[in-house]
Structure formats: structure tokens, C-alpha cells
Amino acid sequence: MTTYFHHLSRCCAAVLLFTVQANAQQINIPIETNHNALVLQADAKMNLHSIYFGKKLANASDYEQVGGVYKQGDDYTGMQDAAYSASGSRNLFEPAISVTHADGNNSLDLRYVKHEVSKVDDNVSLLKVTLKDPVYAIEVTLFYKSFYKEDVMEQWCSIRHTEKGNVTLHKFASANLFIKGGSFWLNQYHGDWAKEMQPEESRLTHGIKTLDTKLGTRANLFQPSVFMVSMDRPATENEGTVLYGALEYSGNFRTDLELDHQDNLRITSGINNYASTYTLKSGELFTTPAFLYTLSSNGKGVASRNLHNWARNYKLLDGKGNRLTLLNNWEATYFDFDENKLSALLKDTKKLGVDMFLLDDGWFANKYPRNGDVAGLGDWEENKKKLPNGIAALVKEASSNGVKFGIWIEPEMVNPKSELYEKHPEWVVREPKREEHYFRNQLVLDLANPAVQDFVYGVVDDLFTKNPALAYIKWDCNAVIYNAHSAYLKNQSHFYIDYMRGLYKVLERIRAKYPKVPMMLCSGGGGRVDYGALQYFTEFWPSDNTDPLERIFLQWEYSYFYPAISSSNHVTDWGKQPIKFRTDVAMMGKLGFDIVVSHLAEKDLKFCQDAIQVYNGLKTIVWQGDQYRLSNPRSSDVASMLYMNAEKSSGVIFNYLVNNRYGTGSKLPIRMNGLDAGKKYRITEINLYPGTSSTIDGNKTYSGDFLMQVGFNPDVNSGRASVLLKIEEVK
């Protein structure tokens, strides 16, 4: 018996259930999106294989012939291409799952039982595949959620057993992709504070390459979980086959990329099983986070736009909504402020023309005042000396100035010098017999403990209860976990997993009560940027490094995986570039300012005020448009990025000089992308500094074909280091 299913009709909802028959020979299960296909196959013995992953074939029946054209040698195990590989039986490669049964046996053999397809909506389908061990009462369900138009897949699994006793989970990956032989190039990322998202590309060699973190919180500090794999040759922006992968999880992750003796590639990704052996009770359901991936046969740009569309439509909180421009006080005051200083900054917020004032760190704690990062964290009452009339008075004054008010919190953390630490030492993550070790003078609260979850939720809830007009939360997370130990948990190997479950429970409670309040995801910069967290946040903070030259590179790399609407970019005093350069760079996302407005020169202030108006006119294209990376700063003197609306009628191009050597600039035209070849366009320069004029002739028109084949020169040079161009269709 052979069974096929395709993407179901757009006009109906349906559930299809397929159960194995005694006389079954094989069952083929193609999961098709607009351009791609992942094909599973259960053989006569009900082993589940992954027989194809790549560009969708015109005829689904052709998938059956894929295996016959590969002559790589014998499969000694019969499960070399397993869709979800288990350990302890025949598997010779890195497993996706490893267990010890209640009777002490370490083997697992998963066989296909049934699969079920349901329609979530007219674009989204969910496949569930049930696997069972024929000897032991353990069941694994594989989930494949496909987003047809976006060519995106989410994959995860659930594990359950009914054995007489506990089953120990040693490894529990979310996904186990198998890609037939060839050559593969990995583009991975590394970094540190202020040096996030540093790319590194290399050819994958035989053996296992592991991308992982063991930090517990702020998991992306050294090793982000996102990556790319190019097939046959390194992909470029517009050419080559490339897979983007990411785990939707904010804690310890692990991705293994294994190239076997026949040049096949396995990508196994999930929660890091480091120090996390999990004891699964009979009847308990263990569900993994989703592994996210998209495949492009036409280069990195297509893969990025797939993810951007998916994120805005399905994952990022309020991804199709509005965002608030803001003025932050951090670099203007740091911890040194009072009501009078903040009152002046609130007036500056209105003067500048942004939507909101954001009060950063230092507004709380009395016994141990928060006058630096060494004390007060965890004591979330207003500091009476700095703010005798409380946050409520500031919210009211902001409203009277015609702006909104937002506030910074770091509710997961605590300073040892705090009342919270004194009252609840049992709430702190620490080894009781070892010396405490601090990250930024602080420790992590034990979110595995429900009482701590209530406390952290209460920090946010109390702020909104007392200040209903509060408009924004900046949620920070500055510490990693040292000396991992929970006074609440009996089984310490559950700690890292239960901590993250606790965090998500808190965020779910917050969103249940405050579903639309904007929240920035911050973690000492970009230490926690992932789609597991971004379903609860409207935006993220890419880095504490706000030098605009550095930000061009940082924002460029983030743009491969995250849409511009999710990136919070602030104009600060970092760097030596003029205010125009700094502002232009920050406009490639969600614009904010962190400057002393009263210190701005008259022309600089006028420029910022005008730039905000310009930004308000183009922000919809930046946030919701298709993004095209035109000129890479890592290989060119000029960085160039285009955002274009869906109708291909209007867009904006950001151009920056990234090399200070003599005579550098845009010597060659920059080829555009994403235009309609048959349309005519006019290009004009915008966001000019007061008193300057453009060298661009805004009266000329160009065909889309010309601009994509020949290009356009933005005339970037040392005297014009930042050039913003508006491109519009001429009818």
C-alpha cells in the first residue's frame, strides 16, 4: 500500500488519518511547500526514513525513484537515513533520542504506526507521525508544521511512555534532518558582549560539528543558535542552495552537524542534554521546542525573506503592528537621575518628536539603592529619594507632554546586596556548599520554583496595576548561570529545562493579561535573541554596541534571520560619525534615541526632528517590505540595503561608507534587486542634513531592468558617507 498527501486544498479544512495495514509494503509521506519537499517513507518493516529533502518535484510519484539513483554503498543498519534516529539498537550515528527504560535497558527501536494531516488554516498544515517501540511501551510523535507560501517548516516531537516505572531521557532532539551526499558549507556565528553575530564560514568535514551553549540564560552570548548550510558550494545572496536553521528556544541548545562516511549530512537540533538527563514518569508528556528551517534554491536573500514573512505573520508578537519611537535616558544619565532630570528629559522627548520616553535602570530599591549595578536588583519599589512621587507621577507627566512612558526591568536576576536576597536566599540559583560567583555583580533567580515565577510575574503585573497607562517594558537579562542548583527541585538534572519552562510560564501569564503591550527583549545586548522568546516580545536589542559602523555589520547579520521590525536600533554618542550617519543606520529597523537632546547643536536637533518625520513616512516599508541586501560591508567599501513594498512600487535604499581609506566610495554602480523589470522608477535622495544638497539627479527615470542589470550609483564617498534614497514607480 502506498499513500501520498499533498498540500491540502486552500478552501477547506480537513484531517487525514493514515494507519498502517498488516500487508503494507511502504508508505510515502511528502510534505510539500510552495517550492520545497521533505519526503518521509515507512518501509515494509515500518522503519521511518527521510528519502528526499530539496526542491519540490513536479510529480509526487517521482519521489519513489530518488533512492535508486544514489550508489553510495551499503547501509549496514537499515536506518542510516532515519527520520528520527534512536540509540542502542542498530543506529551507528549520532542519535536524536537516547533513553534508559524502566528495566534498565538502553535500546530504543522506533517504528511507524500512523500519521495524521490537519489544516491549521489555508496556508498552514500540521503532520503528526506516531512512532512506537515494538517491545517497550514508549511512543514518540513527530510534528511537522509547514507554512506553504513561506517555504518554512517547524519540527518538534513529544515523548510519552506507560512503562512500569520511570524512563530516563538522555537525549531528546527536536529534529533530525537527513540530506543526501555532496559537499556542505556551514555559516555559523560567534561573539561576546558588544561583539554579537560574528560570521564564520567553513566546509563541513567528516565527523560531527557541534554548535551549543551551556550558559543556562543569555544563551546566545558566545554562540547564537542560528546557522546556514550551503549545499555543493557556498551560497551567495542570489545564487545557490542554502538551508537556514534555528532552534526556537531561549535556554541551552545543541545542534550537531554530522557528515558521514558516504558524505550524507545529518542535522540534529534540540535542547542541550548537557547536565539535563530527564526522568520521565509513566504517562507524562515531554515536548521539545520547535526546530525552524527554510530551504532556498536561489540564494540567501530568498531564505531571509521567507523567514521575515513567516515571523511577521506567525511568530513575532504583533509582527504586522506598530512600533513606538523612543528616547531612552541611559546614556544621558546612567544611574544618576532624579525627578527634575527626568522631567527635563520628558520635555526633550516631546521636543525631539518621538512617541515615548523610556526610563532605564536605576529607578528602584531603598534599603540598598540602585545607584550602580552592585546593589538593589530584585527590590522593585520606587527609590524614594530619586522618585518621591513614584512612577505614577512620571507616567502622568509624560501624558501631559503628549508622549508615552516605558520602563526597564530585569526581573529574573538579583544582587546579593538586596532585600530580596536577604529575605529569600532559597530563591537564588547557587550551590549551597560553594562560593558564590557573580556575573555583573548578580545572580539568577530560580524560575523552576513556582513562587519565583509568581514573584517575577508580579513585578510586571504590579507596574501595570499601579500605572495602567504604562506603554512599554524593556526586559533585560544580564547574568548567566553559575553553580547551577535549585533549592526547590529534588532532581537537579531537571534544572536547566525547568528554569526555561518557568520563564515561558511567566511570559505566557503576562501575555494572557497584557497581550499587546510592547516589550523589548534585551540580554546585556543580544544574549537572548531567538524565536522561542520573540513570540512574547515585539522587538529585540541586538547589542549594547551602538557604534553606527559596528551596527551596520551587526544589523546586516541579524537581517538574515530576523525582520527589520523586530530590531531595536538607537542613535547614541558611540562612534565618531556625525548625527546623520548614526540616525540613518538606526532607521533600518525600529528607531530610538539615547542622547542628551539639550546638548545637540541647533542643526543636529533640526536634522533629528526632520529625520523622525522622514522615518514615519517610510517605516511601513522598512518594517513590512521585502529586504534585499545589495552590497555586503564585509566585501565592499559600501554597504547597501533595499526595502521594497510588495507591489514593487516604492522602496528605500540605505547606503553607507564602511571603509575610511583614501578615495574609497561607490566607484561602481550597485545592482538592485526586487524591482519590476518592466516598470519605470525615479530615485531621489532623502534625509539630507540641513544646509546640504544632493548630488543625485532626482528627475531622471530608469527602468527596473536597467537598475537590476546595470545598477545605480548612490555617490557614496567620504563627504557623503551615508546616503538614503527613495525609489518610486513613475506612472
XYZ file of C-alpha atoms in Angstrom:
731
model
C 0.000 0.000 0.000
C 1.375 3.434 -0.958
C -0.152 6.617 0.391
C 0.518 10.215 -0.703
C -0.731 13.544 0.500
C -0.156 16.965 -0.919
C -0.743 20.430 0.429
C -4.470 20.336 1.096
C -6.994 22.465 -0.717
C -6.867 26.138 0.210
C -10.629 26.300 0.585
C -11.290 23.573 3.123
C -10.162 22.305 6.488
C -9.502 18.606 6.774
C -7.893 15.884 8.820
C -6.468 12.845 7.093
C -5.506 9.836 9.187
C -3.342 7.012 7.861
C -2.858 3.849 9.909
C -0.516 1.032 8.978
C -2.072 -2.104 7.467
C -0.747 -5.604 8.066
C 0.085 -6.073 4.375
C 1.671 -2.632 3.901
C 4.784 -2.524 1.705
C 5.727 1.114 2.046
C 4.109 4.417 2.892
C 5.380 7.636 1.348
C 4.652 10.941 3.073
C 5.627 14.035 1.056
C 5.450 17.315 2.981
C 5.310 19.963 0.286
C 5.502 23.734 0.449
C 5.456 26.209 -2.409
C 8.924 25.297 -3.668
C 10.270 22.514 -1.449
C 9.540 18.993 -0.298
C 10.550 16.784 2.609
C 9.587 13.181 1.903
C 9.317 10.523 4.599
C 8.897 6.829 3.903
C 7.907 3.925 6.119
C 9.335 0.703 4.692
C 7.908 -2.815 4.907
C 9.277 -3.198 8.439
C 7.848 0.209 9.380
C 11.208 1.923 9.779
C 10.668 5.605 9.040
C 13.157 7.076 6.580
C 13.802 10.526 5.167
C 14.208 9.797 1.461
C 14.204 13.323 0.000
C 14.762 16.898 1.067
C 15.070 19.568 -1.577
C 13.317 21.419 -4.350
C 9.779 20.159 -4.949
C 9.389 17.793 -7.896
C 6.596 18.326 -10.411
C 5.285 14.776 -9.973
C 4.947 13.380 -6.458
C 5.346 9.838 -7.791
C 8.946 10.670 -8.734
C 9.985 10.731 -5.084
C 9.867 6.916 -5.078
C 12.748 6.865 -7.570
C 15.122 9.042 -5.562
C 16.837 6.239 -3.662
C 17.611 4.261 -6.808
C 19.894 6.903 -8.314
C 22.273 7.072 -5.343
C 25.107 4.480 -5.436
C 26.963 5.431 -2.271
C 27.413 1.943 -0.829
C 25.667 -0.335 1.611
C 23.535 0.832 4.500
C 24.649 -1.604 7.170
C 21.945 -0.573 9.598
C 18.779 -0.123 7.544
C 18.299 3.211 9.294
C 21.106 5.395 8.001
C 18.528 7.894 6.749
C 16.204 7.578 9.765
C 13.716 10.415 10.123
C 14.282 10.363 13.896
C 17.198 8.190 14.900
C 17.289 6.281 18.176
C 20.238 4.809 20.052
C 21.047 1.391 21.388
C 19.679 -0.781 18.592
C 21.077 -0.635 15.037
C 21.943 3.042 14.678
C 25.649 3.756 14.187
C 25.415 7.553 14.053
C 24.586 10.377 16.455
C 21.048 9.717 17.742
C 18.204 12.166 18.066
C 16.901 10.294 21.094
C 18.545 8.118 23.738
C 16.772 6.523 26.699
C 17.090 4.068 29.552
C 13.910 2.061 30.089
C 12.373 1.315 33.469
C 14.035 -2.127 33.457
C 17.482 -0.644 32.778
C 17.625 -1.486 29.061
C 19.269 1.227 26.918
C 17.938 0.286 23.482
C 15.198 2.025 21.538
C 13.694 0.998 18.220
C 11.061 3.353 16.821
C 8.645 2.041 14.170
C 5.970 3.844 12.194
C 2.379 3.355 13.398
C 0.314 6.094 11.762
C 0.293 9.643 10.523
C -2.310 12.355 10.526
C -2.555 15.568 8.496
C -4.651 18.548 9.526
C -5.187 22.036 8.161
C -4.435 24.873 10.570
C -5.524 27.482 8.037
C -5.393 27.936 4.278
C -1.606 28.265 4.380
C -0.530 26.034 7.267
C -0.639 22.236 7.582
C 0.339 20.038 10.517
C 1.603 16.492 10.076
C 1.781 14.174 13.098
C 3.675 10.905 12.732
C 3.389 8.354 15.534
C 6.318 6.038 16.221
C 6.380 3.237 18.796
C 8.869 0.734 20.089
C 7.568 -2.809 19.341
C 8.974 -4.111 22.652
C 8.679 -1.245 25.128
C 5.634 0.924 25.875
C 7.171 4.158 24.642
C 5.819 6.436 21.930
C 7.329 9.381 20.039
C 5.168 11.705 17.965
C 6.925 13.764 15.292
C 5.314 17.084 14.346
C 5.923 18.862 11.035
C 4.220 22.248 10.726
C 4.547 23.534 7.172
C 3.939 27.110 6.036
C 3.212 26.779 2.338
C 3.756 30.290 0.950
C 6.787 30.994 3.133
C 8.545 27.631 2.483
C 9.126 27.376 6.222
C 8.943 24.316 8.435
C 8.728 23.930 12.198
C 9.593 20.471 13.520
C 9.363 19.118 17.063
C 8.404 15.956 18.916
C 6.676 14.666 22.033
C 7.750 11.644 24.060
C 5.486 9.551 26.267
C 5.587 6.083 27.843
C 3.475 3.796 30.006
C 6.205 1.551 31.350
C 6.083 0.329 34.946
C 8.490 2.857 36.345
C 10.396 5.870 35.091
C 12.162 6.182 31.751
C 15.344 8.258 31.674
C 15.785 10.562 28.690
C 19.462 11.107 27.907
C 18.931 12.947 24.619
C 15.744 14.418 23.168
C 16.312 16.371 19.970
C 13.548 18.290 18.260
C 14.535 17.322 14.729
C 16.798 15.022 12.782
C 17.212 16.198 9.171
C 18.938 13.971 6.632
C 20.411 15.425 3.427
C 21.840 13.174 0.718
C 25.520 13.334 -0.147
C 27.517 16.132 -1.653
C 29.543 18.914 -0.118
C 28.312 21.308 2.544
C 29.418 24.678 3.870
C 28.443 25.852 7.355
C 27.950 29.545 8.114
C 27.883 29.824 11.893
C 28.115 32.720 14.352
C 30.127 33.509 17.453
C 30.597 36.542 19.676
C 30.652 38.133 23.092
C 29.292 41.274 24.713
C 29.305 44.107 22.125
C 30.604 41.654 19.502
C 27.466 39.707 18.674
C 26.774 37.813 15.432
C 30.296 37.407 14.067
C 30.005 35.138 10.984
C 32.350 32.291 10.181
C 32.027 30.005 7.146
C 33.816 26.699 6.593
C 33.385 23.472 4.705
C 31.950 20.684 6.822
C 34.356 17.781 7.135
C 33.629 14.228 8.213
C 32.624 13.763 11.808
C 30.454 15.989 13.985
C 30.456 19.750 14.249
C 28.539 20.890 17.342
C 27.012 24.313 17.921
C 25.890 24.634 21.511
C 25.617 26.628 24.699
C 25.664 25.674 28.375
C 25.097 29.150 29.853
C 21.552 28.497 31.091
C 20.412 32.073 30.452
C 21.708 34.643 27.996
C 22.297 31.548 25.910
C 23.477 33.273 22.706
C 26.302 35.222 24.359
C 29.109 33.181 22.785
C 27.268 31.023 20.251
C 23.944 32.018 18.632
C 21.675 29.129 17.734
C 21.057 30.294 14.146
C 23.102 28.915 11.255
C 23.154 28.317 7.496
C 24.223 25.299 5.483
C 25.043 25.760 1.791
C 24.979 22.757 -0.497
C 27.566 21.986 -3.199
C 29.145 25.448 -2.879
C 28.828 28.489 -0.611
C 25.582 30.261 -1.417
C 25.551 33.935 -2.335
C 22.747 36.433 -1.916
C 21.013 35.390 -5.127
C 22.507 32.027 -6.071
C 22.970 28.598 -4.548
C 21.035 26.193 -2.359
C 21.032 27.103 1.304
C 19.266 25.921 4.451
C 18.622 28.294 7.358
C 18.171 26.637 10.736
C 17.311 27.879 14.229
C 16.022 26.375 17.455
C 13.042 28.232 18.946
C 14.395 28.051 22.464
C 15.941 30.516 24.932
C 17.989 28.109 27.036
C 20.774 25.623 26.445
C 20.706 24.361 22.862
C 22.718 21.851 20.861
C 22.929 21.364 17.111
C 25.034 18.508 15.710
C 26.024 18.554 12.038
C 27.347 15.108 11.161
C 28.934 14.279 7.817
C 29.053 10.513 7.444
C 31.368 8.198 5.514
C 29.126 8.469 2.441
C 29.056 12.288 2.509
C 25.481 12.483 3.769
C 24.665 15.219 6.273
C 22.593 14.858 9.432
C 21.419 17.946 11.294
C 20.199 17.090 14.781
C 18.989 20.004 16.879
C 17.259 20.457 20.206
C 17.628 21.243 23.884
C 21.194 20.621 25.019
C 21.239 17.426 27.044
C 24.261 18.709 28.995
C 23.598 18.163 32.741
C 19.945 17.596 31.807
C 19.167 13.901 31.981
C 15.390 13.896 32.349
C 13.380 11.383 34.390
C 10.082 10.846 32.589
C 7.263 9.426 34.676
C 4.749 6.966 33.272
C 2.062 8.886 31.391
C 3.994 12.182 31.458
C 4.372 14.033 28.146
C 7.734 15.581 27.279
C 7.500 18.070 24.401
C 10.549 19.587 22.750
C 10.807 23.123 21.358
C 10.468 23.610 17.611
C 13.395 23.487 15.219
C 12.791 26.045 12.493
C 14.165 25.816 8.966
C 13.699 27.093 5.444
C 15.364 25.998 2.222
C 16.149 28.226 -0.750
C 17.412 27.142 -4.158
C 18.036 30.777 -5.127
C 20.425 32.082 -2.520
C 20.357 33.642 0.919
C 18.058 36.540 0.056
C 15.090 34.296 -0.665
C 15.665 32.337 2.548
C 15.732 35.588 4.540
C 12.547 36.921 3.005
C 10.870 33.578 3.693
C 11.767 33.844 7.382
C 10.825 37.520 7.595
C 7.374 36.866 6.164
C 6.878 33.857 8.409
C 7.991 35.761 11.505
C 5.754 38.760 10.868
C 2.739 36.602 10.045
C 3.059 33.800 12.581
C 5.665 34.178 15.306
C 6.834 37.675 16.263
C 4.416 39.309 18.677
C 2.325 41.862 16.767
C 4.535 41.354 13.737
C 2.156 43.274 11.489
C 1.533 46.039 14.014
C 3.006 49.372 15.022
C 6.171 50.218 16.974
C 6.999 53.223 19.160
C 9.933 55.536 18.505
C 11.525 56.498 21.804
C 14.040 58.478 23.800
C 15.979 56.450 26.389
C 17.736 58.068 29.351
C 20.500 55.500 29.858
C 23.415 57.181 28.136
C 22.176 60.611 29.190
C 22.104 59.867 32.931
C 23.112 56.254 33.654
C 22.114 55.732 37.328
C 22.414 59.428 38.224
C 18.966 60.998 37.923
C 16.032 62.354 39.900
C 12.561 63.674 39.129
C 13.867 67.018 37.907
C 16.290 65.446 35.439
C 13.608 63.080 34.170
C 11.096 65.911 33.886
C 13.519 67.746 31.597
C 14.036 64.582 29.550
C 10.277 64.158 29.183
C 10.106 67.640 27.688
C 13.014 66.734 25.418
C 11.067 63.660 24.284
C 8.263 65.867 23.046
C 10.726 68.345 21.565
C 12.541 65.632 19.673
C 9.282 64.286 18.252
C 9.393 60.617 19.260
C 6.472 58.651 20.685
C 7.765 57.615 24.090
C 10.240 58.161 26.924
C 11.949 55.025 28.273
C 13.266 55.083 31.867
C 16.175 52.676 32.130
C 17.981 51.047 35.078
C 18.297 52.772 38.469
C 14.737 53.795 39.417
C 14.183 51.295 42.281
C 15.310 49.992 45.712
C 15.595 51.868 49.018
C 17.486 49.901 51.646
C 20.153 49.194 49.036
C 19.558 51.981 46.478
C 20.139 51.153 42.844
C 22.842 53.760 42.249
C 25.046 51.314 40.385
C 24.954 47.688 39.273
C 26.218 46.381 42.631
C 23.002 46.675 44.671
C 19.232 46.804 44.689
C 18.405 44.380 41.901
C 15.322 42.419 42.981
C 13.819 45.208 45.124
C 11.229 46.594 42.725
C 9.797 49.509 44.682
C 10.479 53.082 43.534
C 13.507 54.735 45.067
C 12.004 57.411 47.310
C 14.992 59.730 47.120
C 15.130 59.770 43.323
C 11.388 59.480 42.721
C 9.470 60.744 45.787
C 6.228 60.785 43.801
C 6.794 57.384 42.218
C 6.476 56.103 38.670
C 2.841 57.211 38.544
C 3.852 60.882 38.585
C 6.224 60.313 35.673
C 3.598 58.464 33.651
C 1.192 61.340 34.265
C 3.772 63.967 33.318
C 4.636 62.061 30.151
C 0.965 62.072 29.208
C 0.726 65.819 29.833
C 3.686 66.244 27.453
C 1.896 64.229 24.785
C 4.215 61.209 24.934
C 4.043 57.685 26.356
C 6.131 56.227 29.173
C 8.089 52.963 29.291
C 10.301 51.352 31.910
C 13.272 48.980 32.270
C 13.192 45.838 34.427
C 15.426 42.828 34.987
C 13.100 40.560 36.983
C 14.991 37.254 36.591
C 18.035 38.490 38.490
C 19.098 39.617 41.987
C 22.032 41.400 43.596
C 23.387 39.735 46.755
C 23.164 43.217 48.217
C 19.349 43.425 48.199
C 16.396 42.876 50.472
C 15.136 40.103 48.196
C 18.371 38.165 48.659
C 18.155 38.618 52.441
C 14.516 37.522 52.643
C 14.610 34.657 50.145
C 18.074 33.132 49.774
C 16.299 29.898 48.786
C 15.067 31.630 45.617
C 18.596 32.121 44.306
C 20.382 29.776 41.900
C 23.571 28.763 43.724
C 25.391 25.725 45.052
C 24.925 25.797 48.836
C 28.386 24.369 49.565
C 30.330 26.533 47.133
C 31.455 30.137 46.966
C 29.107 32.386 45.015
C 30.392 33.647 41.697
C 28.820 36.706 40.107
C 28.140 37.897 36.589
C 27.741 41.700 36.596
C 27.521 41.568 40.397
C 24.358 39.483 40.313
C 22.839 36.024 40.499
C 19.898 34.355 38.786
C 16.556 33.693 40.476
C 15.275 30.117 40.364
C 12.406 30.193 37.897
C 11.963 26.437 38.332
C 10.288 27.450 41.617
C 6.592 28.430 41.207
C 6.960 31.004 44.000
C 9.683 32.741 41.998
C 7.502 32.595 38.890
C 4.766 34.368 40.857
C 7.274 36.976 42.023
C 8.597 37.704 38.522
C 5.098 37.879 37.083
C 4.165 40.183 39.960
C 6.953 42.631 39.083
C 5.283 43.272 35.726
C 1.704 42.998 36.960
C 2.270 45.445 39.831
C 3.737 48.021 37.477
C 0.698 47.868 35.201
C -1.795 47.649 38.052
C -0.391 50.831 39.608
C 0.255 52.500 36.232
C -2.358 51.412 33.682
C -1.052 53.953 31.162
C 2.421 52.373 31.168
C 3.177 51.789 27.491
C 6.360 49.729 27.200
C 8.648 47.291 29.015
C 12.349 46.792 28.373
C 13.065 43.317 29.808
C 16.756 42.744 30.474
C 18.731 39.606 31.404
C 22.377 40.271 32.190
C 23.655 37.184 34.014
C 24.482 33.632 33.010
C 24.043 30.726 35.434
C 26.982 29.736 37.605
C 26.855 26.913 40.175
C 23.557 25.631 38.830
C 21.436 24.380 41.724
C 17.787 24.754 42.674
C 16.762 24.621 46.333
C 13.255 23.815 45.085
C 13.936 20.869 42.779
C 14.624 17.384 44.086
C 16.165 16.273 40.795
C 18.913 18.739 39.838
C 19.289 17.284 36.344
C 15.902 18.847 35.542
C 17.072 22.340 36.467
C 18.041 23.844 33.103
C 14.844 22.589 31.457
C 12.551 23.562 34.325
C 14.110 27.025 34.533
C 13.185 27.704 30.911
C 9.724 26.214 31.371
C 9.288 28.598 34.297
C 10.344 31.599 32.222
C 7.901 30.726 29.458
C 5.096 30.202 32.002
C 5.695 33.714 33.326
C 5.710 35.214 29.834
C 2.525 33.330 28.932
C 0.799 34.740 32.029
C 1.949 38.254 31.164
C 0.705 37.952 27.612
C -2.617 36.477 28.728
C -3.300 39.637 30.749
C -1.370 42.174 28.651
C -1.474 40.747 25.135
C -0.359 43.776 23.143
C 1.912 45.862 25.385
C 5.225 46.348 23.517
C 8.191 44.661 25.183
C 11.841 44.747 24.181
C 13.822 41.530 24.566
C 17.228 42.547 25.916
C 20.001 40.420 27.374
C 23.044 42.543 28.016
C 22.737 43.183 24.311
C 21.931 40.242 22.037
C 22.417 37.412 24.516
C 18.853 36.146 24.135
C 17.602 36.526 20.576
C 15.513 33.597 19.390
C 12.013 32.860 18.146
C 11.139 30.959 21.313
C 11.290 34.259 23.188
C 10.171 36.557 20.366
C 6.665 35.103 20.380
C 6.272 37.082 23.633
C 8.188 40.232 22.598
C 7.648 42.842 19.915
C 11.347 43.560 19.370
C 14.876 42.693 20.493
C 18.017 44.624 21.369
C 20.775 43.439 19.004
C 23.754 44.683 21.008
C 24.905 47.178 23.620
C 27.397 48.202 20.947
C 25.682 51.169 19.293
C 28.682 52.460 17.337
C 26.938 53.001 13.973
C 29.770 51.477 11.952
C 29.666 48.345 14.091
C 25.868 48.344 13.930
C 25.916 48.166 10.131
C 27.687 44.821 10.413
C 25.590 43.588 13.346
C 22.254 44.524 11.805
C 23.366 43.033 8.483
C 23.975 39.625 10.046
C 20.790 39.686 12.130
C 18.847 40.533 8.960
C 19.452 37.051 7.584
C 17.146 35.611 10.252
C 15.011 38.404 11.757
C 12.809 41.077 10.101
C 13.658 44.764 10.473
C 10.541 45.462 12.557
C 11.976 43.270 15.332
C 15.326 45.098 15.614
C 15.602 47.995 18.117
C 18.202 50.461 16.876
C 19.169 53.534 18.902
C 21.039 56.705 17.996
C 23.703 57.245 20.688
C 27.007 59.038 21.177
C 29.013 55.904 20.459
C 31.331 56.238 17.483
C 32.839 59.249 15.739
C 30.324 59.542 12.920
C 28.062 62.598 12.555
C 24.460 62.539 13.742
C 23.147 61.913 10.224
C 25.185 58.731 9.828
C 24.115 57.472 13.258
C 20.450 58.217 12.608
C 20.411 56.721 9.121
C 21.823 53.444 10.474
C 19.251 53.314 13.279
C 16.419 53.819 10.786
C 16.983 50.303 9.382
C 14.633 48.861 11.985
C 12.752 50.275 14.983
C 14.171 53.734 15.600
C 15.084 55.076 19.026
C 17.359 57.722 20.537
C 19.637 57.549 23.559
C 21.203 61.007 23.517
C 21.165 64.247 25.507
C 18.767 66.278 23.389
C 19.665 69.520 25.167
C 23.314 69.074 24.124
C 22.538 68.843 20.410
C 23.666 71.668 18.162
C 20.833 73.562 16.523
C 21.281 71.938 13.116
C 21.717 68.477 14.656
C 18.441 68.873 16.553
C 16.688 70.096 13.418
C 18.033 67.128 11.487
C 16.810 64.650 14.138
C 13.351 66.234 14.218
C 13.116 66.113 10.429
C 14.547 62.586 10.293
C 11.802 61.317 12.596
C 9.229 62.714 10.189
C 11.038 61.091 7.268
C 11.149 57.822 9.201
C 7.437 57.951 9.966
C 6.826 58.208 6.235
C 8.929 55.204 5.295
C 8.771 52.943 8.375
C 5.997 50.758 6.968
C 8.212 49.826 4.025
C 11.159 49.104 6.339
C 9.033 47.046 8.730
C 6.842 45.166 6.267
C 8.685 45.390 2.960
C 10.873 42.800 1.282
C 14.520 43.198 2.221
C 17.331 42.938 -0.317
C 20.989 43.041 0.690
C 22.678 44.711 -2.282
C 26.295 45.378 -1.258
C 27.920 43.482 1.598
C 30.053 45.565 4.004
C 32.368 42.600 4.553
C 33.402 42.527 0.893
C 32.850 46.099 -0.280
C 33.654 49.672 0.741
C 29.935 50.400 0.672
C 27.052 48.692 2.453
C 23.725 48.916 0.652
C 20.321 47.607 1.770
C 16.984 47.936 -0.040
C 13.478 47.590 1.404
C 10.701 47.319 -1.212
C 6.948 47.128 -0.822
C 5.030 44.100 -2.086
C 3.708 45.980 -5.123
C 7.291 46.837 -6.174
C 6.215 50.449 -6.485
C 8.012 52.114 -3.580
C 11.136 51.467 -1.566
C 14.062 52.921 0.347
C 17.783 52.205 -0.081
C 20.284 52.677 2.763
C 23.893 53.228 1.655
C 26.927 53.642 3.947
C 30.662 54.069 3.574
C 32.348 51.396 5.700
C 35.990 51.982 4.745
C 37.891 55.106 5.759
C 40.880 54.633 3.467
C 41.712 57.347 0.963
C 39.496 57.604 -2.082
C 37.053 54.871 -1.134
C 33.415 55.087 -2.118
C 30.826 53.776 -4.561
C 33.050 53.685 -7.633
C 30.830 51.129 -9.337
C 27.037 51.137 -9.667
C 25.176 48.968 -7.171
C 22.848 46.462 -8.821
C 19.374 46.451 -7.334
C 17.047 43.562 -6.741
C 13.338 43.057 -6.136
C 12.130 45.574 -8.732
C 9.714 45.050 -11.601
C 11.852 44.948 -14.755
C 9.049 46.465 -16.827
C 8.371 49.446 -14.569
C 9.964 52.897 -14.615
C 11.446 54.302 -11.398
C 12.630 57.647 -10.087
C 15.338 57.804 -7.399
C 15.641 60.777 -5.054
C 17.820 61.394 -2.021
C 16.058 61.884 1.323
C 17.004 62.673 4.912
C 19.511 65.341 3.981
C 21.305 67.286 6.694
C 20.144 70.929 6.952
C 22.018 73.194 4.591
C 23.274 70.410 2.310
C 22.145 69.498 -1.178
C 22.022 66.192 -3.012
C 24.289 65.160 -5.865
C 21.590 62.785 -7.100
C 19.530 63.938 -10.082
C 16.019 63.183 -8.908
C 14.445 63.988 -12.260
C 15.863 61.033 -14.152
C 13.902 57.818 -14.634
C 15.259 54.295 -15.001
C 13.715 51.004 -15.980
C 13.638 48.290 -13.379
C 15.581 46.148 -15.804
C 18.370 48.750 -16.038
C 18.586 49.156 -12.261
C 18.826 45.379 -11.723
C 21.197 44.628 -14.615
C 23.434 47.723 -14.595
C 22.640 49.359 -11.266
C 22.660 52.820 -9.734
C 25.473 54.770 -8.089
C 24.435 56.410 -4.797
C 27.574 58.572 -4.888
C 28.864 57.451 -1.504
C 32.229 58.910 -0.504
C 33.987 60.445 2.497
C 31.912 63.605 2.136
C 28.683 61.635 1.666
C 29.238 58.687 3.999
C 25.530 57.980 4.492
C 23.039 58.259 1.641
C 19.335 57.404 1.850
C 17.486 57.024 -1.421
C 13.794 56.780 -2.084
C 12.791 54.784 -5.135
C 9.311 55.213 -6.578
C 7.481 53.950 -9.609
C 6.828 56.528 -12.306
C 3.425 56.013 -13.912
